PDB file of C-alpha atoms in Angstrom:
ATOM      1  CA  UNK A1142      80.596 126.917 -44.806  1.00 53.00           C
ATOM      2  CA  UNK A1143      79.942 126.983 -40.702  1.00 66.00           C
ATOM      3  CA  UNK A1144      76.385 126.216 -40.338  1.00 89.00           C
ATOM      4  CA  UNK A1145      75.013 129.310 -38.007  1.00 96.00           C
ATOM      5  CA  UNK A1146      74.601 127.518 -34.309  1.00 97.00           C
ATOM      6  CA  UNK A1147      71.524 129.336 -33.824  1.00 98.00           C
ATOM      7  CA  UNK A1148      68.329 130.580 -36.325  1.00 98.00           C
ATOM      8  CA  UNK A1149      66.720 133.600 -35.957  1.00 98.00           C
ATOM      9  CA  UNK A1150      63.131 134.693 -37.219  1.00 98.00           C
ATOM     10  CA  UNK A1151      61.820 137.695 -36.472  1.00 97.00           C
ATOM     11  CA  UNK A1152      58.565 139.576 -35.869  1.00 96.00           C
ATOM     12  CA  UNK A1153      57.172 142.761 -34.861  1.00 95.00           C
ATOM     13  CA  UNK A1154      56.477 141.972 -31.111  1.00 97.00           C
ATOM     14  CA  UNK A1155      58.470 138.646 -31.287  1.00 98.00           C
ATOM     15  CA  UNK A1156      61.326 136.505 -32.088  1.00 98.00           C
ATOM     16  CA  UNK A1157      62.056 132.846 -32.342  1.00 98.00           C
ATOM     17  CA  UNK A1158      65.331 131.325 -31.120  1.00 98.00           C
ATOM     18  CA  UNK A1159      65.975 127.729 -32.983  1.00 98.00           C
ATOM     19  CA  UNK A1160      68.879 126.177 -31.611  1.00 98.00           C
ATOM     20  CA  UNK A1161      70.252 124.512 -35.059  1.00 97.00           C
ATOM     21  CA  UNK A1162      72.573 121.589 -33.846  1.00 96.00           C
ATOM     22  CA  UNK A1163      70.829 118.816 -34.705  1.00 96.00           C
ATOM     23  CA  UNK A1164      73.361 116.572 -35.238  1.00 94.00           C
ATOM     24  CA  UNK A1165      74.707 116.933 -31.920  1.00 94.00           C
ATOM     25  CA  UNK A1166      71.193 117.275 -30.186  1.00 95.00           C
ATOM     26  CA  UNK A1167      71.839 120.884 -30.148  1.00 96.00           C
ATOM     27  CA  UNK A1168      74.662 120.666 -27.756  1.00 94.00           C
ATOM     28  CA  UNK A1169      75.259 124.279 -25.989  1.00 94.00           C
ATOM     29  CA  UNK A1170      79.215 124.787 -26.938  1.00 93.00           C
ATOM     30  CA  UNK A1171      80.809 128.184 -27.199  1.00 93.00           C
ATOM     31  CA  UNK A1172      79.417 129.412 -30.618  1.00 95.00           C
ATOM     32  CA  UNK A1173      76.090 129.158 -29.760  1.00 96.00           C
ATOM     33  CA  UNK A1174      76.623 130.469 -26.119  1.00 96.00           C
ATOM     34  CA  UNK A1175      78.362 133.372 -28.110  1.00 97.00           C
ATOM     35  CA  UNK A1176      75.421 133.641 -30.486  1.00 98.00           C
ATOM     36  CA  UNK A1177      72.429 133.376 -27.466  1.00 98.00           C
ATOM     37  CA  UNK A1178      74.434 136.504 -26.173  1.00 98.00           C
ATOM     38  CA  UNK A1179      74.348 138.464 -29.449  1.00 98.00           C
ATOM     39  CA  UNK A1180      70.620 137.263 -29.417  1.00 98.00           C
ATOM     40  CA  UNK A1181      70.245 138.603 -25.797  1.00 98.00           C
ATOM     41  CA  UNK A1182      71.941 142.133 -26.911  1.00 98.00           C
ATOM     42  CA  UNK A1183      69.175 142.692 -29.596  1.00 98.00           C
ATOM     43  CA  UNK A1184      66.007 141.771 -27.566  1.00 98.00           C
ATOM     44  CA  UNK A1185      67.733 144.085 -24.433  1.00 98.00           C
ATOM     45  CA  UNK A1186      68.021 146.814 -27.063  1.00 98.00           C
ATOM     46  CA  UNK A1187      64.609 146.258 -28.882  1.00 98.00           C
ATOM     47  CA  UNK A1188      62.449 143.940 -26.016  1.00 98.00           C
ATOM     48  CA  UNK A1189      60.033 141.834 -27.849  1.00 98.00           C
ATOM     49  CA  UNK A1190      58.900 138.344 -26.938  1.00 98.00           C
ATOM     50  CA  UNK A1191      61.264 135.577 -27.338  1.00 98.00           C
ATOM     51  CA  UNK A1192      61.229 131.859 -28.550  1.00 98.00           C
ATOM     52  CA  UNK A1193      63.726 129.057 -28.033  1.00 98.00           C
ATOM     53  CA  UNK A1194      63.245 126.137 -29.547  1.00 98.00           C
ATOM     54  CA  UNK A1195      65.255 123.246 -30.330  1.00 98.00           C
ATOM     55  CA  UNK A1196      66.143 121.442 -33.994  1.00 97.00           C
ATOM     56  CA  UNK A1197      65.748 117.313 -34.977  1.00 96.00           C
ATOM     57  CA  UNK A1198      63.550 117.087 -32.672  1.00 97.00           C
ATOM     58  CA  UNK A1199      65.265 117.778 -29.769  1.00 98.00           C
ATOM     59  CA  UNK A1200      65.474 121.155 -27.595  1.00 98.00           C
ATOM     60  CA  UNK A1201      68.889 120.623 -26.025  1.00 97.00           C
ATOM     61  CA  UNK A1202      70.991 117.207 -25.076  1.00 93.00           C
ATOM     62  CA  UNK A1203      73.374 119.197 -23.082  1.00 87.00           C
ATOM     63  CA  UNK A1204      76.388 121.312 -22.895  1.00 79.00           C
ATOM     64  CA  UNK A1205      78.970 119.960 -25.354  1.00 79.00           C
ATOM     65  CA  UNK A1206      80.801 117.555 -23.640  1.00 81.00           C
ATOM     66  CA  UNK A1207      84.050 117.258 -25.679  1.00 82.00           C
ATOM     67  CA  UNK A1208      84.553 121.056 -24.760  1.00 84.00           C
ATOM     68  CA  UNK A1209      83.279 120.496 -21.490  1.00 84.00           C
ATOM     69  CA  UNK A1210      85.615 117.922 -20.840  1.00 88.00           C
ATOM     70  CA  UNK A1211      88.797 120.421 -21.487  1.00 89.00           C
ATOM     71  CA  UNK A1212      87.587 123.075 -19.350  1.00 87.00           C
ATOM     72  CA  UNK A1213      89.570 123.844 -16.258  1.00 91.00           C
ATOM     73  CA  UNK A1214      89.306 125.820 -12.669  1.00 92.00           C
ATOM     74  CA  UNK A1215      89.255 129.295 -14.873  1.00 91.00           C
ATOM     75  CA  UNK A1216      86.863 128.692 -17.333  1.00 86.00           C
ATOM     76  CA  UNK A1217      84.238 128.036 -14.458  1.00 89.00           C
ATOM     77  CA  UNK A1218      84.947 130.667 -12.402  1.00 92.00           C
ATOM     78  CA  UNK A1219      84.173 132.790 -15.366  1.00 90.00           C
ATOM     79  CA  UNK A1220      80.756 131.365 -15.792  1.00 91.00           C
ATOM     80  CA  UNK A1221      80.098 130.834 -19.509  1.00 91.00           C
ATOM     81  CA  UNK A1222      76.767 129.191 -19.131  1.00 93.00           C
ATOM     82  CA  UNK A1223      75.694 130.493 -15.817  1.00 95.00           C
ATOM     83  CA  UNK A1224      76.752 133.985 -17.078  1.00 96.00           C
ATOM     84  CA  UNK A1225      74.329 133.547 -20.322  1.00 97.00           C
ATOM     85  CA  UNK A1226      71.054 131.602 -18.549  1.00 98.00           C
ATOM     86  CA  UNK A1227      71.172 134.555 -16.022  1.00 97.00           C
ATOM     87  CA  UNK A1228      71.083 136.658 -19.063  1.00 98.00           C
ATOM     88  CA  UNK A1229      68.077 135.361 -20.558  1.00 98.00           C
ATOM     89  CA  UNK A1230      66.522 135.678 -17.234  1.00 98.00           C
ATOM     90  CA  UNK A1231      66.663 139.031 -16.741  1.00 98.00           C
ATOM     91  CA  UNK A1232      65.546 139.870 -20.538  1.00 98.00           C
ATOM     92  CA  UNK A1233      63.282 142.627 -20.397  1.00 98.00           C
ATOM     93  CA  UNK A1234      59.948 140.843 -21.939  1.00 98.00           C
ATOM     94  CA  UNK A1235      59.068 137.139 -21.345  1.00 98.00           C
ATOM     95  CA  UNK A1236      61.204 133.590 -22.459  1.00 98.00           C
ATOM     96  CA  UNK A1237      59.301 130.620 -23.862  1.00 99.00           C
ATOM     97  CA  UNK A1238      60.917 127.309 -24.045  1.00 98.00           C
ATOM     98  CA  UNK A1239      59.452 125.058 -26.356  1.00 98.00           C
ATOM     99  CA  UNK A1240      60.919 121.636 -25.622  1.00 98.00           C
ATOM    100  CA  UNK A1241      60.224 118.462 -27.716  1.00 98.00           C
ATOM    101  CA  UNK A1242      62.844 115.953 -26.631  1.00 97.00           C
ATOM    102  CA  UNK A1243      65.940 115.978 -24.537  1.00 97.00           C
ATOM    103  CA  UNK A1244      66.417 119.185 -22.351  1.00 98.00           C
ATOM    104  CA  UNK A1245      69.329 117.609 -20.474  1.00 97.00           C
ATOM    105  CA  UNK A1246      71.886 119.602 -18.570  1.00 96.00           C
ATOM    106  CA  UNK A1247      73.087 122.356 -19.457  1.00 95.00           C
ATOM    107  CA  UNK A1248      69.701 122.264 -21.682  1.00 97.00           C
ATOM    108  CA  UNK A1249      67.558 121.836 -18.952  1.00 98.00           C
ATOM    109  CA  UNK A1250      69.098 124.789 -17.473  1.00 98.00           C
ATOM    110  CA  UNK A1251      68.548 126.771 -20.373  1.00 98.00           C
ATOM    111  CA  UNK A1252      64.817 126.128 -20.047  1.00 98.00           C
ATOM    112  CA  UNK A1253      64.753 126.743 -16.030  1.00 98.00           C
ATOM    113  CA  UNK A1254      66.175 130.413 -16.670  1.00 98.00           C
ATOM    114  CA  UNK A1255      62.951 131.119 -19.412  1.00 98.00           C
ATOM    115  CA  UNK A1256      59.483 132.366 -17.624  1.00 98.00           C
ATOM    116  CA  UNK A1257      57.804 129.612 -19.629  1.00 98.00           C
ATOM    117  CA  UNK A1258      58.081 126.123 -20.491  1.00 98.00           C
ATOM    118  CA  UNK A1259      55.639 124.040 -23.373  1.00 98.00           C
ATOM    119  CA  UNK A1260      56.754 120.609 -24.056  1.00 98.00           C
ATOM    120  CA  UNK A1261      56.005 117.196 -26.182  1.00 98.00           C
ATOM    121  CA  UNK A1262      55.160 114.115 -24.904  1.00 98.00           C
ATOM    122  CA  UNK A1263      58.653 112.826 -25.965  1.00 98.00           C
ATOM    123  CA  UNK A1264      59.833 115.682 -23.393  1.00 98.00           C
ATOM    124  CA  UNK A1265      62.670 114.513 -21.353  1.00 98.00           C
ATOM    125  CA  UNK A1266      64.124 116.735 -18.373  1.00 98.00           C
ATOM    126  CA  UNK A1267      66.931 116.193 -15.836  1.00 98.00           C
ATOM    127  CA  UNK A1268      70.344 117.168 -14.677  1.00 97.00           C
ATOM    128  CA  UNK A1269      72.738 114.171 -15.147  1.00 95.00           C
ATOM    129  CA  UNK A1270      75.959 116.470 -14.321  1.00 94.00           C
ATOM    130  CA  UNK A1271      76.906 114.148 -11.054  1.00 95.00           C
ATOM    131  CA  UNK A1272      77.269 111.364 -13.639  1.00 93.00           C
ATOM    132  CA  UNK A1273      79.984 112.965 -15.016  1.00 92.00           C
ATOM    133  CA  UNK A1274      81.790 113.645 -12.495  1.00 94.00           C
ATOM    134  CA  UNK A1275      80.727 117.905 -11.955  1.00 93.00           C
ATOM    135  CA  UNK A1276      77.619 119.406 -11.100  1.00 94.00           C
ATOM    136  CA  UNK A1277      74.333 121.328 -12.295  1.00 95.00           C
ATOM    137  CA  UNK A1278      76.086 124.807 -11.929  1.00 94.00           C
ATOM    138  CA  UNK A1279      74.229 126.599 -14.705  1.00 94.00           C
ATOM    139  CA  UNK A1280      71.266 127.925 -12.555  1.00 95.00           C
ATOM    140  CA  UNK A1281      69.611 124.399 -12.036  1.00 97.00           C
ATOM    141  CA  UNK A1282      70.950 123.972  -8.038  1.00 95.00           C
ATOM    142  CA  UNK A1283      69.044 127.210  -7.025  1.00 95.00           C
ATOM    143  CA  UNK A1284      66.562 127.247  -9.600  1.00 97.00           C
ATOM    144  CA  UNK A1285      65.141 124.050  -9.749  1.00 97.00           C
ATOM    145  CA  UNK A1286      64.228 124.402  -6.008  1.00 97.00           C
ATOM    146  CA  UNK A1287      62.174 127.044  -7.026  1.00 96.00           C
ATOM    147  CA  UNK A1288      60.403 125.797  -9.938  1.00 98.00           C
ATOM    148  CA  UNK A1289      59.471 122.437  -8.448  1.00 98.00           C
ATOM    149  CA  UNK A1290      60.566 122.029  -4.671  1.00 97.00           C
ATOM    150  CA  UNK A1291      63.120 120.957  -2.490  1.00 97.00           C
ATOM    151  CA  UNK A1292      61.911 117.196  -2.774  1.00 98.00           C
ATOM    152  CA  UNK A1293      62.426 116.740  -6.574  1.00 98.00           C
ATOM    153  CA  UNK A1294      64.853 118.917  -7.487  1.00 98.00           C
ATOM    154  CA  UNK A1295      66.872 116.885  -5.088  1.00 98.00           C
ATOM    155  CA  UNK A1296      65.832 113.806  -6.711  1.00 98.00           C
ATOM    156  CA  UNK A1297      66.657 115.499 -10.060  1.00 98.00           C
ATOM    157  CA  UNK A1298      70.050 116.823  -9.049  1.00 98.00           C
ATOM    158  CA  UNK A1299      71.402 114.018  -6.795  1.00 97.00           C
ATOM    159  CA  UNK A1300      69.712 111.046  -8.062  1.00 97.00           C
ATOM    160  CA  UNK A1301      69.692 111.486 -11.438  1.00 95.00           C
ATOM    161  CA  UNK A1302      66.155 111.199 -12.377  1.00 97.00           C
ATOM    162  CA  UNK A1303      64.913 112.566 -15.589  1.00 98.00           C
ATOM    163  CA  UNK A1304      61.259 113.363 -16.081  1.00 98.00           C
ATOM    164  CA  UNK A1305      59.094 112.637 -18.905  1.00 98.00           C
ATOM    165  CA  UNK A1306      57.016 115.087 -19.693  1.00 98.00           C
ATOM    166  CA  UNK A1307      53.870 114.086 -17.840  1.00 98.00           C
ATOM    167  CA  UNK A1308      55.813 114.202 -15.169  1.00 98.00           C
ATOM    168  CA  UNK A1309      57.335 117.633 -15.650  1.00 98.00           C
ATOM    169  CA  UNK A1310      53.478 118.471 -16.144  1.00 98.00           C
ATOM    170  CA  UNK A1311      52.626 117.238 -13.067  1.00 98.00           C
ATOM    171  CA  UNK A1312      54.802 119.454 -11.145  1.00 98.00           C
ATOM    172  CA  UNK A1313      54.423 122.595 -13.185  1.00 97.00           C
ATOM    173  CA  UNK A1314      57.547 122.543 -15.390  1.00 98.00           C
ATOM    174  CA  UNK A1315      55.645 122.044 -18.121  1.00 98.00           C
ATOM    175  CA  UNK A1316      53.073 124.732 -18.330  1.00 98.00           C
ATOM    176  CA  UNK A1317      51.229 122.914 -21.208  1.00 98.00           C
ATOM    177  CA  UNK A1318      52.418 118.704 -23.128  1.00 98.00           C
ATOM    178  CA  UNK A1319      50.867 119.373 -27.320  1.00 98.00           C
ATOM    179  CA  UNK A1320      51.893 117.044 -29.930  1.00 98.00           C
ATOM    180  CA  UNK A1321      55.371 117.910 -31.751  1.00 98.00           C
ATOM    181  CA  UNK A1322      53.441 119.612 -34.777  1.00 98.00           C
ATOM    182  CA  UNK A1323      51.460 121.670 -32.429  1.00 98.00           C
ATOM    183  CA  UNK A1324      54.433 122.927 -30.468  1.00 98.00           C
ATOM    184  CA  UNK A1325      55.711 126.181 -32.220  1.00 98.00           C
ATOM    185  CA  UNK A1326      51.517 127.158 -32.616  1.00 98.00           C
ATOM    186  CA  UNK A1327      51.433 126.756 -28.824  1.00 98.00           C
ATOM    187  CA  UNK A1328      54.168 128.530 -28.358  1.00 98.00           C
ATOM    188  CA  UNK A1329      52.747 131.667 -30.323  1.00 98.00           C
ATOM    189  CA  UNK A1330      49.278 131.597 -28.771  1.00 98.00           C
ATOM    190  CA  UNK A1331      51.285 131.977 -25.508  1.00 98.00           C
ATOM    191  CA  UNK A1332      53.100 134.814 -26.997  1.00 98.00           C
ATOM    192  CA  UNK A1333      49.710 136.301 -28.626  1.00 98.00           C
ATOM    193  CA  UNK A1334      48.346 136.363 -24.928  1.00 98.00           C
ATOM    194  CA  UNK A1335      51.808 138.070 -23.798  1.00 98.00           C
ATOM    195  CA  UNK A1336      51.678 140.362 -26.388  1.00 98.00           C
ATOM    196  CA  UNK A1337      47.742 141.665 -26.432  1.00 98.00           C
ATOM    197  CA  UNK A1338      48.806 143.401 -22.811  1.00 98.00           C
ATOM    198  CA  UNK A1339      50.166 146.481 -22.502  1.00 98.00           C
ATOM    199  CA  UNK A1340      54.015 145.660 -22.912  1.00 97.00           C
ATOM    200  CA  UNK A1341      55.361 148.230 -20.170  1.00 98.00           C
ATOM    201  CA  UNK A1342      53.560 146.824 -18.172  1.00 98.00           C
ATOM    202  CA  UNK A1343      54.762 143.163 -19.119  1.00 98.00           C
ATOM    203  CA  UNK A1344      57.895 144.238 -18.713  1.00 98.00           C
ATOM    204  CA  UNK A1345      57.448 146.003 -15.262  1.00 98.00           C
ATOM    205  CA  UNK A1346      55.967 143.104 -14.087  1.00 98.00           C
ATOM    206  CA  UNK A1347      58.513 140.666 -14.720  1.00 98.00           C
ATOM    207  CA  UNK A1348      61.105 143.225 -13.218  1.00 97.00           C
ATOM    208  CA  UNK A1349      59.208 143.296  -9.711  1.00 98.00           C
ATOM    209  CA  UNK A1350      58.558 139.689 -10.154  1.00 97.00           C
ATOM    210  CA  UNK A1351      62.121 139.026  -9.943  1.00 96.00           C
ATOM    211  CA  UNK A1352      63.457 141.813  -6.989  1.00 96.00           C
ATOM    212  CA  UNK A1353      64.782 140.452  -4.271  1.00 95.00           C
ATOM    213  CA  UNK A1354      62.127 140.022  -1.186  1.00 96.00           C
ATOM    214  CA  UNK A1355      64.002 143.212   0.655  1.00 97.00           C
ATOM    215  CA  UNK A1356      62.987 145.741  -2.227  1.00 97.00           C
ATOM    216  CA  UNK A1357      59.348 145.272  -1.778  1.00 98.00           C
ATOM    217  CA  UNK A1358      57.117 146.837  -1.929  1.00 97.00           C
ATOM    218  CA  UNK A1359      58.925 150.091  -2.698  1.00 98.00           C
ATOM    219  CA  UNK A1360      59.814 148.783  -6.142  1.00 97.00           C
ATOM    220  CA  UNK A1361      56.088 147.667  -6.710  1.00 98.00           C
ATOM    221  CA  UNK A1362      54.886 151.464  -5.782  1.00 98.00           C
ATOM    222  CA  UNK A1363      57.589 153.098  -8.155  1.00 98.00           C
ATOM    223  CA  UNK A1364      57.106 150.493 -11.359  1.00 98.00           C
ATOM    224  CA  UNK A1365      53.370 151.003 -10.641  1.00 98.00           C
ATOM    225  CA  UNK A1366      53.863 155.007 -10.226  1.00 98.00           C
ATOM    226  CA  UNK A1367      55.868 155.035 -13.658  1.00 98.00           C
ATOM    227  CA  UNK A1368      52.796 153.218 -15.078  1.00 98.00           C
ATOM    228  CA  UNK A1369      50.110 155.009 -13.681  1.00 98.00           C
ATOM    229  CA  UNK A1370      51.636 158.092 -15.681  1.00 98.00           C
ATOM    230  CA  UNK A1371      51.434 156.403 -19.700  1.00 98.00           C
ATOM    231  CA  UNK A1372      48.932 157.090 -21.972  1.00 98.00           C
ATOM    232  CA  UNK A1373      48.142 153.081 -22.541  1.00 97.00           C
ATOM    233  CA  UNK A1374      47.032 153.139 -18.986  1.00 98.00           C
ATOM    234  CA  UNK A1375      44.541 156.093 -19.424  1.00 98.00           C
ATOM    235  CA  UNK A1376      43.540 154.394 -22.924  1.00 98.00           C
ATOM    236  CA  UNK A1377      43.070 151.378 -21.653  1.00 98.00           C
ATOM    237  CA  UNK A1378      40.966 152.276 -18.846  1.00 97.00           C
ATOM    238  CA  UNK A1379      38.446 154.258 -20.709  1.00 97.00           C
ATOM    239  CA  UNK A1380      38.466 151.394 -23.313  1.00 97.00           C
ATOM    240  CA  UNK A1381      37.119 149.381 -19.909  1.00 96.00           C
ATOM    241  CA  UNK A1382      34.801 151.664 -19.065  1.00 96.00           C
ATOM    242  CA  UNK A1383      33.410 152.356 -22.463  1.00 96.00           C
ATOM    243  CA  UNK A1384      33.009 148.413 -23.046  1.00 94.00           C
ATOM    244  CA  UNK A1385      31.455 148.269 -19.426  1.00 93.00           C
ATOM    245  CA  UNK A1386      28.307 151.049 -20.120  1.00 93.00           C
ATOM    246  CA  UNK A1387      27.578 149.679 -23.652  1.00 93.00           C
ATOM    247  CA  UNK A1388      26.890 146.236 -22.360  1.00 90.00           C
ATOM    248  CA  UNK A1389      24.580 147.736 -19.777  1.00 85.00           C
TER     249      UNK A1389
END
């Protein structure tokens, strides 16, 4: 029996990704590329919160490199990881990446492309791709930058340095370093914050968050113009202003 590459537990406003490799530090190969995107389809279809977390304590050692290692001129031009990550991205409600362990490569990229990032102190992050011979293509050359600065993500990508987690901390990778039993319960308090605001909204958000510089602030009028017409707004507001006069 093929052990499923992914696990998937499901909530009302959330659900939790467990990459389920463990005995090849969750490598990313095609199955569970193939499976992420199924994943992808359903929270697109039904946006809720998601989760990704890793198995055997590890989040992700990589893209599998025996597969990697076959892959020619075509099979990168046709983006299978780059085409996912960007995927997950643009998923309508937030990404958390919980990451206790290894979050190397292809791994690592995984976790750049999700809006948040909790980790262990056994957290490990880098890029190592020069090392074998190709490069961080997944979203880590243009993301990274982003996330960290030009300074580190340089040494990250062209030196090869990995950071621990305190590090990653340090320089905002890490929103948040628990202790390996406390990771998943961090993760949901993040998601219980997420999910206590209106989720529209949450989603809205994240949508102008991401538009390119050029479409502001027209986009920001028109998200906030479809807003300003729901009923959670108007509840909402006179829920504030009801709270405000009885505490007078």
């Amino acid at each position: 029996m093929t052990t499923a590459p992914i696990l998937i537990e499901e909530s009302a406003d959330r659900v939790v990704l467990r990459l389920n490799r463990p005995e090849v530090r969750n490598a990313i190969d095609r199955a569970m590329v193939d499976a992420l995107h199924d994943a992808c389809a359903a929270l697109e279809a039904e946006p809720r919160i998601a989760l990704i977390i890793g198995s055997g304590g590890v989040f992700a050692g990589g893209a599998d490199i025996a597969q990697l290692r076959e892959r020619r001129r075509e099979d990168a031009l046709s983006g299978i990881n780059s085409g996912l990550f960007a995927r997950v991205q643009r998923l309508p409600m937030p990404v958390i990446a919980l990451i206790d362990g290894y979050a190397l490569g292809g791994g690592a990229e995984l976790a750049y492309a999700c809006d948040f990032r909790l980790g262990t102190p056994s957290a490990r992050i880098g890029n190592p791709e020069p090392g074998l011979g190709i490069l961080a293509a997944a979203g880590a050359a243009w993301r990274l930058k982003e996330l960290v600065g030009e300074p580190l993500a340089k040494e990250i990508l062209l030196a090869g340095r990995v950071l621990t987690a305190d590090e990653a901390r340090e320089a905002r990778l890490l929103g948040e370093v628990v202790e390996p039993e406390d990771l998943e319960a961090a993760g949901h308090r993040l998601a219980d914050r997420i999910a206590a605001q209106a989720p529209l909204a949450v989603r809205l958000t994240k949508s102008v968050f991401h538009a390119p510089r050029e479409a502001h602030p027209l986009i920001d009028d028109i998200a906030q113009a479809v807003l300003f017409e729901t009923q959670e707004k108007h509840d909402r507001m006179t829920g504030f202003l009801e709270r405000r006069r009885e505490a007078r």
